[in-house]
Short mmCIF file of C-alpha atoms and ligand atoms in Angstrom, two decimals:
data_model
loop_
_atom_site.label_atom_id
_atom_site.label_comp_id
_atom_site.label_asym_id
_atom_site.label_seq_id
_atom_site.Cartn_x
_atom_site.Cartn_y
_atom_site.Cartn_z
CA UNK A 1 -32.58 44.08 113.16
CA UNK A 2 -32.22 47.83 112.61
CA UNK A 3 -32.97 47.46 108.95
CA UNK A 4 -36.70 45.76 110.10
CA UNK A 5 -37.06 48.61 112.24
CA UNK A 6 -36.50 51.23 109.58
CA UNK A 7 -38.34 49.57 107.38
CA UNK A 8 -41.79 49.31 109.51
CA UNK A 9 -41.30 53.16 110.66
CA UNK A 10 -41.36 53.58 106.65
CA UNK A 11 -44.09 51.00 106.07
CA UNK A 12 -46.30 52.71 109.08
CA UNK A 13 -45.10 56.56 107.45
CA UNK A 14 -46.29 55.80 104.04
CA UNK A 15 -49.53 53.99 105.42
CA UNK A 16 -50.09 57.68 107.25
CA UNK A 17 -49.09 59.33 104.48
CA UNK A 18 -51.89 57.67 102.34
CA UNK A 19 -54.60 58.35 105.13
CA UNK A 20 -53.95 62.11 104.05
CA UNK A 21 -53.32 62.07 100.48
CA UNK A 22 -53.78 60.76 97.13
CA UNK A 23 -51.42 58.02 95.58
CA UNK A 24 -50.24 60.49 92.85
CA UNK A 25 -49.03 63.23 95.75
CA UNK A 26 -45.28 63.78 96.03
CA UNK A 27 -45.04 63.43 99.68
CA UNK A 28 -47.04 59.95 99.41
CA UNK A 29 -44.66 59.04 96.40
CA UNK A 30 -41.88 59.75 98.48
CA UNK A 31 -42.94 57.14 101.20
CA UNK A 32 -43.59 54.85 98.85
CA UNK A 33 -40.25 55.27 97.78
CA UNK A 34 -38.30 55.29 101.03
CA UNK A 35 -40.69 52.66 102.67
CA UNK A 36 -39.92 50.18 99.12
CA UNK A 37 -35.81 51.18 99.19
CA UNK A 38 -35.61 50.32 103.46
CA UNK A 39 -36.97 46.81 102.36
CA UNK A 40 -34.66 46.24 99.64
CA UNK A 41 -32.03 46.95 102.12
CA UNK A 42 -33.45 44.81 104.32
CA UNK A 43 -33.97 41.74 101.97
CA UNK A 44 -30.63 41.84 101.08
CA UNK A 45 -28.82 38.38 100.88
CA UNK A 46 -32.01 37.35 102.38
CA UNK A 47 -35.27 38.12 100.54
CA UNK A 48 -37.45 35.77 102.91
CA UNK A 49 -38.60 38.16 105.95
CA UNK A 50 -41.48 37.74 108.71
CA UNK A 51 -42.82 40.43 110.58
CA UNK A 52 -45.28 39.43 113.55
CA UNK A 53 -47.61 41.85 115.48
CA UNK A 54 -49.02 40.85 118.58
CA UNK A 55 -50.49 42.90 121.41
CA UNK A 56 -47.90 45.44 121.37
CA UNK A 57 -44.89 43.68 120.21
CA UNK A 58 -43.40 43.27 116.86
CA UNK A 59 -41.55 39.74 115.91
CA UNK A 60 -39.21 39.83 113.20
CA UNK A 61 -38.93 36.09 112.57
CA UNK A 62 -39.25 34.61 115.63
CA UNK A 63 -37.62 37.16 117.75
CA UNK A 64 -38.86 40.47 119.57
CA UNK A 65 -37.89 43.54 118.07
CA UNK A 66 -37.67 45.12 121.43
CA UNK A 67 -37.18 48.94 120.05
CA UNK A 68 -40.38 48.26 118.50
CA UNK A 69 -42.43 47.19 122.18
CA UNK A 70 -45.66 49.08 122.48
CA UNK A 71 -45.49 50.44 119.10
CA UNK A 72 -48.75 51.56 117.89
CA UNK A 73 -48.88 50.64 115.11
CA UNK A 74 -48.28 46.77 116.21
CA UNK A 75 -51.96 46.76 117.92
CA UNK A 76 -53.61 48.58 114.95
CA UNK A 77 -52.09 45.85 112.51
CA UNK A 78 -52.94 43.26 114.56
CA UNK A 79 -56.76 44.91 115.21
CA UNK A 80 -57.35 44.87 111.47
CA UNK A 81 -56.26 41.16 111.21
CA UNK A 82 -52.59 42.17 109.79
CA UNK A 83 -50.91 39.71 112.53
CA UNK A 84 -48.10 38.45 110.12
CA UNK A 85 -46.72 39.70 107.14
CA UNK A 86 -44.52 37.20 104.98
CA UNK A 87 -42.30 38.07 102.43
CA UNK A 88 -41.55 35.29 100.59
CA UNK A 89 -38.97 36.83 98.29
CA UNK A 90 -37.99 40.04 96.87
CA UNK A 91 -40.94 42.20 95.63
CA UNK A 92 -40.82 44.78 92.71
CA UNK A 93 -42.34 48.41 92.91
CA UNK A 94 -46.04 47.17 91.73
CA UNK A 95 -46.52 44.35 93.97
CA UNK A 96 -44.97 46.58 96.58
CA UNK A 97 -47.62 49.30 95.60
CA UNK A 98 -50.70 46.73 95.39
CA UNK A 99 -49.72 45.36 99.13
CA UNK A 100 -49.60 48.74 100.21
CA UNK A 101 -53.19 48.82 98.74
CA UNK A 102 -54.29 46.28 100.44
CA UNK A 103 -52.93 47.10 103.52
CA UNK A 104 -54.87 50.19 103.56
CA UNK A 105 -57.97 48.59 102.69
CA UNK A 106 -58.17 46.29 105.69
CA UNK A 107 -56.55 49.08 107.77
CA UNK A 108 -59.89 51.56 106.83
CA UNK A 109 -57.37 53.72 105.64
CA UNK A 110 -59.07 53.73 102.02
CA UNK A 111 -62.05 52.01 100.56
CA UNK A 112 -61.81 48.98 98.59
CA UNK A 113 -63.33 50.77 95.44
CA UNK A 114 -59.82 53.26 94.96
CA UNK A 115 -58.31 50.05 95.30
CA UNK A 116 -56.66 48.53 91.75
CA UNK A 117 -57.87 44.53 92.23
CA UNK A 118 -55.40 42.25 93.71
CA UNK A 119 -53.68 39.69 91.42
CA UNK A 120 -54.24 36.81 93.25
CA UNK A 121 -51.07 34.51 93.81
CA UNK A 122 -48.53 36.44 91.88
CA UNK A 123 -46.54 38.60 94.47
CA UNK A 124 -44.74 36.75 96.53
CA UNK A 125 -46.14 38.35 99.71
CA UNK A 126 -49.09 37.54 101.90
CA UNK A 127 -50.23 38.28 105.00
CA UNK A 128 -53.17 37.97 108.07
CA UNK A 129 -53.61 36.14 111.04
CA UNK A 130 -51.29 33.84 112.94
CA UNK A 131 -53.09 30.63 113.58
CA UNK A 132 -52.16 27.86 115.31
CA UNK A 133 -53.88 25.14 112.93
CA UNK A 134 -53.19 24.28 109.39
CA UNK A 135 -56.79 25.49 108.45
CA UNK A 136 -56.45 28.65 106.88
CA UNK A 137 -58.83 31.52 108.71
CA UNK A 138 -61.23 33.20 106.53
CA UNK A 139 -59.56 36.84 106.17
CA UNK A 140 -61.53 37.84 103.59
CA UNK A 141 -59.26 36.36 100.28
CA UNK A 142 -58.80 32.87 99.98
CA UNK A 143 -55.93 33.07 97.77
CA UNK A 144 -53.89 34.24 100.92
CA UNK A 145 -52.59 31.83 102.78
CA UNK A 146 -52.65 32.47 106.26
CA UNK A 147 -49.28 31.64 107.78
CA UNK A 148 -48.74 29.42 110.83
CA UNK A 149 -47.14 29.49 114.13
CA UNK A 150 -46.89 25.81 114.71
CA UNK A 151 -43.41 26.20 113.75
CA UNK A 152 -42.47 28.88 116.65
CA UNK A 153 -43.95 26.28 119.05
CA UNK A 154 -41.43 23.53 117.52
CA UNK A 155 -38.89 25.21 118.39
CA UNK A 156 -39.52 25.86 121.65
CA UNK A 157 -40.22 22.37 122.00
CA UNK A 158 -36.63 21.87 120.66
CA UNK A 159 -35.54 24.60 123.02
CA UNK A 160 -37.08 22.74 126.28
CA UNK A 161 -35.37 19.66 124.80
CA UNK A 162 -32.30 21.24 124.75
CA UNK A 163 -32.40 22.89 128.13
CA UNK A 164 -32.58 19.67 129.92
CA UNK A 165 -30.04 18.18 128.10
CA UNK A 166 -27.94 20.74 129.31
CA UNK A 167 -29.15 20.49 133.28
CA UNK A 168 -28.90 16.65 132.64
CA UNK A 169 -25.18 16.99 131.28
CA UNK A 170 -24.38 18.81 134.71
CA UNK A 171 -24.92 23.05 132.74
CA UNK A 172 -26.46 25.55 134.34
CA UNK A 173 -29.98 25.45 133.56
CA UNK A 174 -30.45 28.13 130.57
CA UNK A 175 -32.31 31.05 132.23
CA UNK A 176 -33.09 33.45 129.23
CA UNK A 177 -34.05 30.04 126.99
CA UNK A 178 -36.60 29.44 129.77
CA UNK A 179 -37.75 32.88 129.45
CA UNK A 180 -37.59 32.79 125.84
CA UNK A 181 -40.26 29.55 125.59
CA UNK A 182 -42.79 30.96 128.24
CA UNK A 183 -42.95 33.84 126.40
CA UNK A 184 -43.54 32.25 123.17
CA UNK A 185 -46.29 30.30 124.98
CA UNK A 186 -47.87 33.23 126.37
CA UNK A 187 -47.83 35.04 123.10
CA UNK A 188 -49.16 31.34 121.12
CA UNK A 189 -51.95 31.95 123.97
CA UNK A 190 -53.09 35.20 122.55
CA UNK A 191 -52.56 34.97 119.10
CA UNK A 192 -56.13 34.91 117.72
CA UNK A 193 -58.52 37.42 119.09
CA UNK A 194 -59.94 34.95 121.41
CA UNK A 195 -57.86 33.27 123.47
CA UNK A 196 -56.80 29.58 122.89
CA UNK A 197 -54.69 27.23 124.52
CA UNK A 198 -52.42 26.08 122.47
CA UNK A 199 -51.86 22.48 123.85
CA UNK A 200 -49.43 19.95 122.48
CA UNK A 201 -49.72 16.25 121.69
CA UNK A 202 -47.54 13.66 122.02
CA UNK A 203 -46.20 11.71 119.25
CA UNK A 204 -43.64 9.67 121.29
CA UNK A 205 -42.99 8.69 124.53
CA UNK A 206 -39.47 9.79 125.50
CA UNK A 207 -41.13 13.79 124.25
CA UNK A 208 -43.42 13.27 127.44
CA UNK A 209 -41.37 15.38 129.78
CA UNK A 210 -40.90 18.38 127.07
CA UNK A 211 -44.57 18.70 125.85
CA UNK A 212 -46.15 17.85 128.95
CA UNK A 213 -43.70 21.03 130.40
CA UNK A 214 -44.74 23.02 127.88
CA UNK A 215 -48.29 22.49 128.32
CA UNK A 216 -48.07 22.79 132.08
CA UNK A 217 -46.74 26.03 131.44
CA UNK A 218 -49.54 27.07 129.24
CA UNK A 219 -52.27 25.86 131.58
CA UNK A 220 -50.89 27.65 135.03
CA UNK A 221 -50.80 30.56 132.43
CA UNK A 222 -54.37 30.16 131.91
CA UNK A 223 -55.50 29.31 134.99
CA UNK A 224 -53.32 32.56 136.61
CA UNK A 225 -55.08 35.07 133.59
CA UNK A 226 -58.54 33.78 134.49
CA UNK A 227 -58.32 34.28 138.53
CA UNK A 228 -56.81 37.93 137.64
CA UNK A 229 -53.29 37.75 139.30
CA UNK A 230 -51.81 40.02 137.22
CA UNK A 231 -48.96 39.65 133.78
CA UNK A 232 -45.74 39.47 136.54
CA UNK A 233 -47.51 36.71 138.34
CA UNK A 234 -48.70 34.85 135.30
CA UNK A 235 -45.09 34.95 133.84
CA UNK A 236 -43.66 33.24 136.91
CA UNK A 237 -46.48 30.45 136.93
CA UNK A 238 -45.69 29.71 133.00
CA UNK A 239 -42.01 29.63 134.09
CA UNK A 240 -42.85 27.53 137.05
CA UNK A 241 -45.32 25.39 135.30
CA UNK A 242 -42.08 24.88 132.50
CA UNK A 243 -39.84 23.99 134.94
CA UNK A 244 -42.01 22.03 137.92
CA UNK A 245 -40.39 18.66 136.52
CA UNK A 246 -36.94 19.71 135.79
CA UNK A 247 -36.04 17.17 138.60
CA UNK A 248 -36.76 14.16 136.03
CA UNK A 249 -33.26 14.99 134.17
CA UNK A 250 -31.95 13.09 137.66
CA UNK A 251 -34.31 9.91 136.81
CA UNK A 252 -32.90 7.15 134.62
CA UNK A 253 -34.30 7.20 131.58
CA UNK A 254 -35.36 3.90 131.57
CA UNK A 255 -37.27 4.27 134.27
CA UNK A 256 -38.71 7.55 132.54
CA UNK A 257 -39.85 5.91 129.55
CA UNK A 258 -40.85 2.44 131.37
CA UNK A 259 -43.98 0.94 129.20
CA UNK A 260 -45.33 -0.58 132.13
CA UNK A 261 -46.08 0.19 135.76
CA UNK A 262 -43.34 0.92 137.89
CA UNK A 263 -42.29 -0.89 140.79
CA UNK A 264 -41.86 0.21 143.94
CA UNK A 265 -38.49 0.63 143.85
CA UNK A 266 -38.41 2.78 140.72
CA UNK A 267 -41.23 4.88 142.29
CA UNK A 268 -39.06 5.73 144.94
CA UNK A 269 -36.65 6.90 142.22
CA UNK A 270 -39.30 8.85 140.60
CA UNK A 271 -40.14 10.77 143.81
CA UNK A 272 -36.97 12.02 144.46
CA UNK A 273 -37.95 14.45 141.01
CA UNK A 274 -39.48 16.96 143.28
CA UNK A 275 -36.05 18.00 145.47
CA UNK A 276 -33.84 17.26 142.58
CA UNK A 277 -35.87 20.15 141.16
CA UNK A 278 -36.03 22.08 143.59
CA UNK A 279 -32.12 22.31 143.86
CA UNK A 280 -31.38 22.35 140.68
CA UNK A 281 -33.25 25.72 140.50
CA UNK A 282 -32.04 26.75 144.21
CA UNK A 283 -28.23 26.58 143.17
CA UNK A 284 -28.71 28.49 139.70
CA UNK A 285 -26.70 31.58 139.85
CA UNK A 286 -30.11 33.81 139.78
CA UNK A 287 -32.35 31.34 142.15
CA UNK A 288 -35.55 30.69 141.08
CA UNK A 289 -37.19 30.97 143.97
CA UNK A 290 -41.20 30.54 142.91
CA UNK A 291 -40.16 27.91 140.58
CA UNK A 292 -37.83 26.21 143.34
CA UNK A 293 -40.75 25.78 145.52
CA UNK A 294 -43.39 25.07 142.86
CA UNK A 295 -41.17 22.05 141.72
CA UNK A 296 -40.55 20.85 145.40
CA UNK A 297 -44.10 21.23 146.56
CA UNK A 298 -46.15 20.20 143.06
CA UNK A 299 -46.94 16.72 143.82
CA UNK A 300 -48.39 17.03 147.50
CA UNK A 301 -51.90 17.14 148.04
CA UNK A 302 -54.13 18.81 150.31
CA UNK A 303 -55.25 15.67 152.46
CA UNK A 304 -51.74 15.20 152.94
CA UNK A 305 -51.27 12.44 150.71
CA UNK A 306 -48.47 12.85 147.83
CA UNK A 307 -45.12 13.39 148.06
CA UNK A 308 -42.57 14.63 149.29
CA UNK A 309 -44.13 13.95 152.91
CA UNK A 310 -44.78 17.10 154.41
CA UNK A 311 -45.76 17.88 158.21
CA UNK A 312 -48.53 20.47 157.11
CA UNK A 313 -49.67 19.88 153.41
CA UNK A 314 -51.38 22.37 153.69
CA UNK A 315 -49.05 24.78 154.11
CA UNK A 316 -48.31 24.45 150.41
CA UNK A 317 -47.99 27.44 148.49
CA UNK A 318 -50.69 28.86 146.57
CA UNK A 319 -48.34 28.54 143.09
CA UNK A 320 -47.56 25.38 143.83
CA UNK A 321 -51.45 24.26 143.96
CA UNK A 322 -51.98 25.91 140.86
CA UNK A 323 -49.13 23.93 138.68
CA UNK A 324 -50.30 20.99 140.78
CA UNK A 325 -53.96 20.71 139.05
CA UNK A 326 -52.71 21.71 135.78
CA UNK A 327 -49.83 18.98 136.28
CA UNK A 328 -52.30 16.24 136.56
CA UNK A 329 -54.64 16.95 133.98
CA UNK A 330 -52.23 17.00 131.89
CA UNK A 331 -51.10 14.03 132.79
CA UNK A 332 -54.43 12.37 133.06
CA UNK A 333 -55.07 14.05 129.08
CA UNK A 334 -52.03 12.33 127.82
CA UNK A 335 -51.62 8.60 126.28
CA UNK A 336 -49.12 6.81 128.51
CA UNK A 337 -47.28 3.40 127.80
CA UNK A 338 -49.37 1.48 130.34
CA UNK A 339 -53.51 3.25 129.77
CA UNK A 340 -54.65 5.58 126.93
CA UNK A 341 -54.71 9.65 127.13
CA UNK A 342 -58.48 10.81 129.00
CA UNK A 343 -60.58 12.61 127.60
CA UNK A 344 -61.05 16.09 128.91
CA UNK A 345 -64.28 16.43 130.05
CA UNK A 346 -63.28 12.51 132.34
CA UNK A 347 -60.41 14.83 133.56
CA UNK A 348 -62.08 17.87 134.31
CA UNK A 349 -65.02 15.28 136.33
CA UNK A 350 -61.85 13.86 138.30
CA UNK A 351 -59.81 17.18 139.12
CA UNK A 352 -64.00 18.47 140.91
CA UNK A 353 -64.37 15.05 142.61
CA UNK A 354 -60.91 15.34 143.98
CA UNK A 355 -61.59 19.47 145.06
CA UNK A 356 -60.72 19.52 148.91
CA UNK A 357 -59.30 16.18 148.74
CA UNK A 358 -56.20 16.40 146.83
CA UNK A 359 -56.44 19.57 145.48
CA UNK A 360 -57.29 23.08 146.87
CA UNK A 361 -60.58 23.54 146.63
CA UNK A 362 -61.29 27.13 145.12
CA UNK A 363 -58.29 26.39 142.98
CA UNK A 364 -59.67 23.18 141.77
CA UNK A 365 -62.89 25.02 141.21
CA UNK A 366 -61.82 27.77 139.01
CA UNK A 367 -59.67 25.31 136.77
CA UNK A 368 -62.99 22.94 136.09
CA UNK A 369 -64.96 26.49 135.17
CA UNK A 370 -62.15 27.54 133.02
CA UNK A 371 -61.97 24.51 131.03
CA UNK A 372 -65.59 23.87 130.76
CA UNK A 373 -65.72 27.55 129.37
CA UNK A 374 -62.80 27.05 127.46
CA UNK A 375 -62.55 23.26 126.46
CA UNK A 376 -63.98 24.04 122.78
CA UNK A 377 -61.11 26.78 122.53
CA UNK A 378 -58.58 24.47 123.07
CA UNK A 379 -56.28 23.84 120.41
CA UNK A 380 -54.07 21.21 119.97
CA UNK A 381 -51.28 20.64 117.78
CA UNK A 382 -49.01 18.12 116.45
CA UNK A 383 -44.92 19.14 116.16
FE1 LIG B 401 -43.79 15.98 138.72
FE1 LIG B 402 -45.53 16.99 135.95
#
């Protein structure tokens, strides 16, 4: 990881470097120089190398270069549409010069015009912004492909997958993995310049319980940014939201993954989700506290109805009435063995009708103005 970080400090020096001088200058030659020898190094055994720049943090692959947080030079990348930069393999001292070139270019650094022309396709670097889809975003040059982050959100799916396997199997439920996927979400969330919510789809039925985590987690996200509660806040609703159902590792998976209704019988199974939660979270060595509650309290409504039966629903807490809206349309949105996946605008209608009913009213409210503002921002994705 030190090598990436020497060579961006180089990258960012010689970019400088050519802000004050000609290409031909020694001291620009020199950065050239140092900035093309740190990625060599760098490349070593392996030439293939990511570099992702997202409001002010730096991703080499898919991890956080944490040296590098609140970098400048991350936001001014990322301003100018330089969100990724993938090297395929190994590049030589031209292409190395030309992507400099064309760095500067979109950085303002230099006009197109002093600019040699790119050679479309030949060096085996590209670069621009992350996007969630498979379309590639106009940046200007077709011929660059415009690399994806659907991948980052597979493996977190694989990740969520993985934790409850572990919490099933009787482990401790993997704290910094849980961190590790919310933040992935959050920064998924803000990858383009607007914001989208990257929501996933299911492609089979026993994946319910990771995607529909996941996406429960992006939506409390959401909902928290857009009634202002500040980044510490919004963290602990996507880690909530992530973990609300953790109960469900204590349900039999056959009764999970039932294609039918349930009987009553397996209901009652199915209800005890929310306290099996809640103590699987309680007795982790660093309690969850938020989360704890959130997964205990996510299925009882305001009128009382829901479950587990509380004397006072209304004493919920104001987390836990967030994850619960976002919980259901979620649920409503998805395809289920026994009736097919809503469509949002149906679940929007049904989360206002049931305002002050089931859910909390103002709570309910801001979620159907969000998504009506937001619905054609939504992006989903298959993975
Ligand atoms: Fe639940
Ligand atoms: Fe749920």
């Amino acid at each position: 990881m030190s090598g990436a970080r020497e060579f961006l400090t180089a990258l960012s020096r010689t970019l400088s470097t050519m802000g004050l001088y000609g290409d031909d200058h020694p001291a620009a030659r020199r950065a050239v120089e140092s900035a093309w020898s740190a990625l060599h190094d760098l490349q070593g055994d392996t030439p293939g190398v990511q570099f992702t720049f997202l409001s002010g943090e730096v991703l080499v692959g898919d991890e956080v270069l944490p040296e590098l947080e609140g970098w400048e030079w991350s936001d001014q990348l990322a301003q100018a549409g330089i969100e990724r930069i993938e090297f395929l393999d190994r590049v030589d001292a031209d292409q190395f010069d030309r992507l400099l070139g064309d760095l500067a270019v979109r950085l303002g650094i230099r006009s197109a015009a002093s600019t040699d022309l790119r050679q479309a396709g030949t060096a085996p670097v590209r670069f621009g912004r992350v996007t969630l889809s498979d379309a590639p975003a106009g940046i200007g040059d077709s011929s660059l492909a415009v690399a994806g982050l659907s991948y980052a959100l597979g493996d977190s799916r694989e990740a969520v997958a993985w934790m409850h396997e572990e919490v099933r199997a009787g482990g401790k439920l993997p704290a910094a993995e849980a961190d590790g996927v919310v933040r992935s979400l959050s920064l998924a969330m803000h990858a383009e310049q607007a914001m989208v919510m990257p929501l996933l789809q299911l492609k089979e039925y026993d994946q319910y319980t990771t995607t529909h985590s996941m996406n429960v987690s992006v939506l409390a996200m959401a909902l928290g940014e857009y009634l202002e509660l500040g980044s510490a806040m919004v963290r602990s609703l996507g880690l909530a939201g992530l973990l609300h159902d953790l109960g469900k590792v204590c349900i039999p998976e056959e009764i999970l993954n039932k294609p039918g209704r349930l009987t009553d019988a397996e209901r009652k199974v199915v209800q005890q989700h929310p306290a099996a939660g809640a103590r699987l979270l309680l007795s982790n060595s660093d309690p969850l506290d938020m989360a704890a509650v959130v997964a205990y309290e996510h299925h009882i409504m305001i009128d009382g109805g829901g479950y587990p039966h509380l004397p006072d629903a209304r004493g919920t807490q104001y987390a836990s009435r967030i994850v619960h809206v976002c919980d259901v349309y979620d649920a409503l949105r998805t395809r289920r063995p026994y009736r097919e996946a809503w469509e949002s605008e149906r679940a929007i209608a049904y989360i206002e009708g049931r305002a002050g009913v089931e859910f909390d009213p103002a709570i309910a409210r801001s979620f159907v103005a969000m998504m009506r503002e937001w619905d054609r921002r939504v992006q989903t994705s298959m993975i």
